[in-house]
PDB file of C-alpha atoms in Angstrom:
ATOM      1  CA  MET E   1      12.932 162.248  76.518  1.00 83.00           C
ATOM      2  CA  GLY E   2      16.191 160.552  77.330  1.00 86.00           C
ATOM      3  CA  THR E   3      17.579 158.865  80.420  1.00 88.00           C
ATOM      4  CA  ILE E   4      20.825 159.222  82.303  1.00 90.00           C
ATOM      5  CA  ARG E   5      22.154 156.031  83.855  1.00 92.00           C
ATOM      6  CA  LEU E   6      24.049 157.626  86.706  1.00 93.00           C
ATOM      7  CA  SER E   7      26.637 155.515  88.486  1.00 94.00           C
ATOM      8  CA  VAL E   8      27.905 157.125  91.703  1.00 94.00           C
ATOM      9  CA  SER E   9      30.977 155.681  93.429  1.00 95.00           C
ATOM     10  CA  GLY E  10      32.645 156.600  96.697  1.00 95.00           C
ATOM     11  CA  VAL E  11      29.394 156.967  98.672  1.00 93.00           C
ATOM     12  CA  PRO E  12      30.606 157.277 102.298  1.00 93.00           C
ATOM     13  CA  MET E  13      29.190 155.693 105.444  1.00 91.00           C
ATOM     14  CA  GLY E  14      26.603 157.929 107.075  1.00 88.00           C
ATOM     15  CA  THR E  15      25.043 159.072 103.791  1.00 90.00           C
ATOM     16  CA  ASP E  16      21.264 159.366 104.118  1.00 87.00           C
ATOM     17  CA  LYS E  17      20.448 160.674 100.636  1.00 87.00           C
ATOM     18  CA  LEU E  18      22.074 161.643  97.378  1.00 89.00           C
ATOM     19  CA  VAL E  19      21.028 165.012  95.975  1.00 88.00           C
ATOM     20  CA  ILE E  20      21.395 164.997  92.193  1.00 89.00           C
ATOM     21  CA  ALA E  21      21.285 168.291  90.278  1.00 87.00           C
ATOM     22  CA  LEU E  22      21.306 168.469  86.478  1.00 86.00           C
ATOM     23  CA  ASP E  23      22.013 171.725  84.753  1.00 84.00           C
ATOM     24  CA  ARG E  24      22.212 172.522  81.101  1.00 78.00           C
ATOM     25  CA  SER E  25      24.690 175.156  79.915  1.00 66.00           C
ATOM     26  CA  ALA E  26      22.280 176.336  77.220  1.00 59.00           C
ATOM     27  CA  THR E  27      19.634 177.479  79.722  1.00 62.00           C
ATOM     28  CA  ASN E  28      19.586 179.574  82.865  1.00 60.00           C
ATOM     29  CA  ASP E  29      16.758 177.558  84.404  1.00 64.00           C
ATOM     30  CA  ASP E  30      17.078 176.305  87.955  1.00 61.00           C
ATOM     31  CA  PRO E  31      18.404 172.756  87.743  1.00 65.00           C
ATOM     32  CA  PRO E  32      15.977 169.980  88.621  1.00 69.00           C
ATOM     33  CA  LEU E  33      16.884 168.219  91.858  1.00 75.00           C
ATOM     34  CA  VAL E  34      16.444 164.514  92.424  1.00 78.00           C
ATOM     35  CA  LEU E  35      16.740 162.811  95.816  1.00 78.00           C
ATOM     36  CA  ALA E  36      17.955 159.246  95.604  1.00 78.00           C
ATOM     37  CA  ALA E  37      18.407 156.567  98.235  1.00 80.00           C
ATOM     38  CA  ALA E  38      22.085 155.979  98.879  1.00 81.00           C
ATOM     39  CA  GLN E  39      23.968 152.728  99.241  1.00 83.00           C
ATOM     40  CA  VAL E  40      27.416 152.856 100.831  1.00 86.00           C
ATOM     41  CA  GLY E  41      30.101 152.324  98.217  1.00 88.00           C
ATOM     42  CA  SER E  42      28.164 152.830  95.012  1.00 90.00           C
ATOM     43  CA  THR E  43      24.673 153.737  93.881  1.00 89.00           C
ATOM     44  CA  LEU E  44      22.933 153.522  90.519  1.00 88.00           C
ATOM     45  CA  ALA E  45      20.111 155.911  89.546  1.00 87.00           C
ATOM     46  CA  LEU E  46      18.074 156.309  86.353  1.00 88.00           C
ATOM     47  CA  VAL E  47      17.203 159.985  85.801  1.00 86.00           C
ATOM     48  CA  PRO E  48      14.831 161.095  82.995  1.00 85.00           C
ATOM     49  CA  VAL E  49      15.938 164.300  81.249  1.00 85.00           C
ATOM     50  CA  GLU E  50      15.202 166.393  78.181  1.00 85.00           C
ATOM     51  CA  VAL E  51      17.109 165.386  75.058  1.00 88.00           C
ATOM     52  CA  GLY E  52      20.111 167.603  74.322  1.00 87.00           C
ATOM     53  CA  GLY E  53      22.987 169.058  76.227  1.00 85.00           C
ATOM     54  CA  PRO E  54      25.539 169.851  77.190  1.00 89.00           C
ATOM     55  CA  TYR E  55      24.626 168.809  80.734  1.00 90.00           C
ATOM     56  CA  THR E  56      26.508 168.864  84.006  1.00 90.00           C
ATOM     57  CA  VAL E  57      25.395 166.517  86.760  1.00 91.00           C
ATOM     58  CA  ARG E  58      26.343 167.314  90.352  1.00 91.00           C
ATOM     59  CA  VAL E  59      25.919 164.791  93.142  1.00 93.00           C
ATOM     60  CA  LEU E  60      26.024 165.590  96.830  1.00 91.00           C
ATOM     61  CA  ALA E  61      25.961 162.947  99.570  1.00 91.00           C
ATOM     62  CA  VAL E  62      24.159 164.356 102.604  1.00 89.00           C
ATOM     63  CA  THR E  63      23.562 163.256 106.158  1.00 87.00           C
ATOM     64  CA  GLY E  64      20.848 164.353 108.552  1.00 76.00           C
ATOM     65  CA  ALA E  65      17.477 163.126 109.705  1.00 63.00           C
ATOM     66  CA  ARG E  66      14.313 163.961 107.793  1.00 65.00           C
ATOM     67  CA  GLY E  67      13.202 167.478 108.667  1.00 62.00           C
ATOM     68  CA  ALA E  68      16.618 168.343 110.116  1.00 64.00           C
ATOM     69  CA  ARG E  69      19.293 170.451 108.482  1.00 70.00           C
ATOM     70  CA  ARG E  70      21.194 168.196 106.116  1.00 75.00           C
ATOM     71  CA  SER E  71      24.967 168.462 105.893  1.00 81.00           C
ATOM     72  CA  PRO E  72      27.008 167.658 102.780  1.00 84.00           C
ATOM     73  CA  ILE E  73      29.726 165.087 103.392  1.00 89.00           C
ATOM     74  CA  SER E  74      30.940 164.379  99.859  1.00 93.00           C
ATOM     75  CA  GLY E  75      30.308 165.455  96.302  1.00 94.00           C
ATOM     76  CA  GLY E  76      31.302 165.106  92.693  1.00 95.00           C
ATOM     77  CA  ARG E  77      30.307 166.013  89.146  1.00 94.00           C
ATOM     78  CA  SER E  78      30.516 165.113  85.511  1.00 94.00           C
ATOM     79  CA  ARG E  79      30.498 167.836  82.852  1.00 90.00           C
ATOM     80  CA  GLU E  80      29.663 168.367  79.214  1.00 88.00           C
ATOM     81  CA  PHE E  81      27.692 165.320  78.174  1.00 90.00           C
ATOM     82  CA  SER E  82      24.641 165.082  75.917  1.00 90.00           C
ATOM     83  CA  VAL E  83      21.529 162.919  75.962  1.00 90.00           C
ATOM     84  CA  THR E  84      19.863 161.460  72.878  1.00 89.00           C
ATOM     85  CA  ALA E  85      16.246 160.364  72.484  1.00 89.00           C
ATOM     86  CA  ASN E  86      15.170 156.899  73.604  1.00 87.00           C
ATOM     87  CA  THR E  87      18.604 155.941  74.934  1.00 86.00           C
ATOM     88  CA  ARG E  88      20.360 155.673  78.271  1.00 90.00           C
ATOM     89  CA  SER E  89      23.453 157.839  78.509  1.00 90.00           C
ATOM     90  CA  SER E  90      25.898 156.395  81.037  1.00 93.00           C
ATOM     91  CA  VAL E  91      27.483 158.943  83.370  1.00 94.00           C
ATOM     92  CA  ASP E  92      29.939 158.141  86.168  1.00 96.00           C
ATOM     93  CA  VAL E  93      30.516 160.403  89.168  1.00 96.00           C
ATOM     94  CA  ALA E  94      33.150 159.646  91.828  1.00 96.00           C
ATOM     95  CA  LEU E  95      32.442 161.350  95.148  1.00 96.00           C
ATOM     96  CA  GLU E  96      35.171 163.055  97.167  1.00 95.00           C
ATOM     97  CA  PRO E  97      34.973 164.550 100.679  1.00 94.00           C
ATOM     98  CA  VAL E  98      33.621 168.076 101.179  1.00 88.00           C
ATOM     99  CA  THR E  99      36.064 169.757 103.541  1.00 88.00           C
ATOM    100  CA  ALA E 100      36.554 173.169 105.069  1.00 85.00           C
ATOM    101  CA  ALA E 101      39.541 174.686 106.838  1.00 88.00           C
ATOM    102  CA  ILE E 102      40.083 178.058 108.465  1.00 88.00           C
ATOM    103  CA  SER E 103      42.289 180.131 106.177  1.00 87.00           C
ATOM    104  CA  ALA E 104      45.753 181.140 107.354  1.00 89.00           C
ATOM    105  CA  SER E 105      44.693 184.772 106.772  1.00 87.00           C
ATOM    106  CA  THR E 106      42.166 184.565 109.647  1.00 88.00           C
ATOM    107  CA  PRO E 107      43.481 186.431 112.694  1.00 89.00           C
ATOM    108  CA  ARG E 108      44.302 184.284 115.729  1.00 87.00           C
ATOM    109  CA  THR E 109      43.319 187.053 118.130  1.00 89.00           C
ATOM    110  CA  VAL E 110      40.873 189.932 117.818  1.00 87.00           C
ATOM    111  CA  VAL E 111      39.952 193.014 119.786  1.00 88.00           C
ATOM    112  CA  THR E 112      36.572 192.877 121.508  1.00 88.00           C
ATOM    113  CA  GLY E 113      34.018 194.853 119.509  1.00 85.00           C
ATOM    114  CA  ALA E 114      36.282 195.223 116.465  1.00 85.00           C
ATOM    115  CA  GLY E 115      35.394 193.797 113.070  1.00 83.00           C
ATOM    116  CA  TYR E 116      37.343 190.916 111.592  1.00 82.00           C
ATOM    117  CA  THR E 117      37.142 188.497 108.688  1.00 82.00           C
ATOM    118  CA  VAL E 118      37.127 184.734 109.051  1.00 83.00           C
ATOM    119  CA  GLY E 119      38.442 183.041 105.921  1.00 83.00           C
ATOM    120  CA  VAL E 120      37.381 179.485 105.119  1.00 81.00           C
ATOM    121  CA  GLU E 121      38.823 177.393 102.318  1.00 83.00           C
ATOM    122  CA  PHE E 122      36.428 174.786 100.918  1.00 81.00           C
ATOM    123  CA  ALA E 123      37.121 171.661  98.912  1.00 86.00           C
ATOM    124  CA  ASP E 124      34.016 171.650  96.716  1.00 87.00           C
ATOM    125  CA  PRO E 125      34.200 168.592  94.431  1.00 91.00           C
ATOM    126  CA  ALA E 126      30.619 169.085  93.176  1.00 89.00           C
ATOM    127  CA  GLY E 127      31.321 172.706  92.171  1.00 85.00           C
ATOM    128  CA  LEU E 128      28.306 174.010  94.083  1.00 77.00           C
ATOM    129  CA  LEU E 129      30.125 177.171  95.174  1.00 74.00           C
ATOM    130  CA  GLU E 130      31.598 178.106  91.781  1.00 75.00           C
ATOM    131  CA  GLY E 131      31.762 181.883  91.504  1.00 68.00           C
ATOM    132  CA  VAL E 132      30.850 182.440  95.172  1.00 68.00           C
ATOM    133  CA  THR E 133      33.351 184.731  96.859  1.00 66.00           C
ATOM    134  CA  ALA E 134      31.610 185.282 100.202  1.00 64.00           C
ATOM    135  CA  LEU E 135      29.048 183.484 102.336  1.00 65.00           C
ATOM    136  CA  PRO E 136      27.163 184.675 105.417  1.00 62.00           C
ATOM    137  CA  LEU E 137      28.397 183.293 108.704  1.00 58.00           C
ATOM    138  CA  LEU E 138      25.785 181.932 111.110  1.00 52.00           C
ATOM    139  CA  MET E 139      26.165 183.241 114.626  1.00 49.00           C
ATOM    140  CA  GLY E 140      25.086 181.804 117.941  1.00 47.00           C
ATOM    141  CA  SER E 141      24.086 178.265 118.806  1.00 44.00           C
ATOM    142  CA  ALA E 142      23.473 177.242 115.166  1.00 44.00           C
ATOM    143  CA  LEU E 143      27.173 177.818 114.398  1.00 44.00           C
ATOM    144  CA  ILE E 144      28.253 175.845 117.446  1.00 42.00           C
ATOM    145  CA  GLN E 145      25.910 172.944 116.581  1.00 44.00           C
ATOM    146  CA  ASN E 146      26.982 172.889 112.927  1.00 44.00           C
ATOM    147  CA  GLY E 147      30.667 173.083 113.826  1.00 45.00           C
ATOM    148  CA  ALA E 148      30.373 170.228 116.323  1.00 43.00           C
ATOM    149  CA  GLY E 149      29.166 167.705 113.743  1.00 39.00           C
TER     150      GLY E 149
END
């Protein structure tokens, strides 16, 4: 086993937890997830991992009470590093805001009952949506509650 000494900077106010995902290019396994306590500004975490690589670590700062739906507020990643046995590999990740904006291609008016497409452009610094071209849109009160916060 090896250890990653993960230094995360840019942790924003309001962060309840850091979600850390490690994936290895050589495997198609689901990446292990680690929840870490967050400190505003910067956080240090020691994460045990299998020896080898190349790894990508993705960090997501989330807000939301325990048991509630958590919302990402910032993210970041570091790619293509390896871990050797009985050592600590230092990895730095700088978080940047996760943002979303309605695309200019979204119609400003629609006809009642007609279909339409809402385009959203995401800034995804952790790369969690790589390769995703469409996402389902929640309808009803859940959308209103999520959009309000």
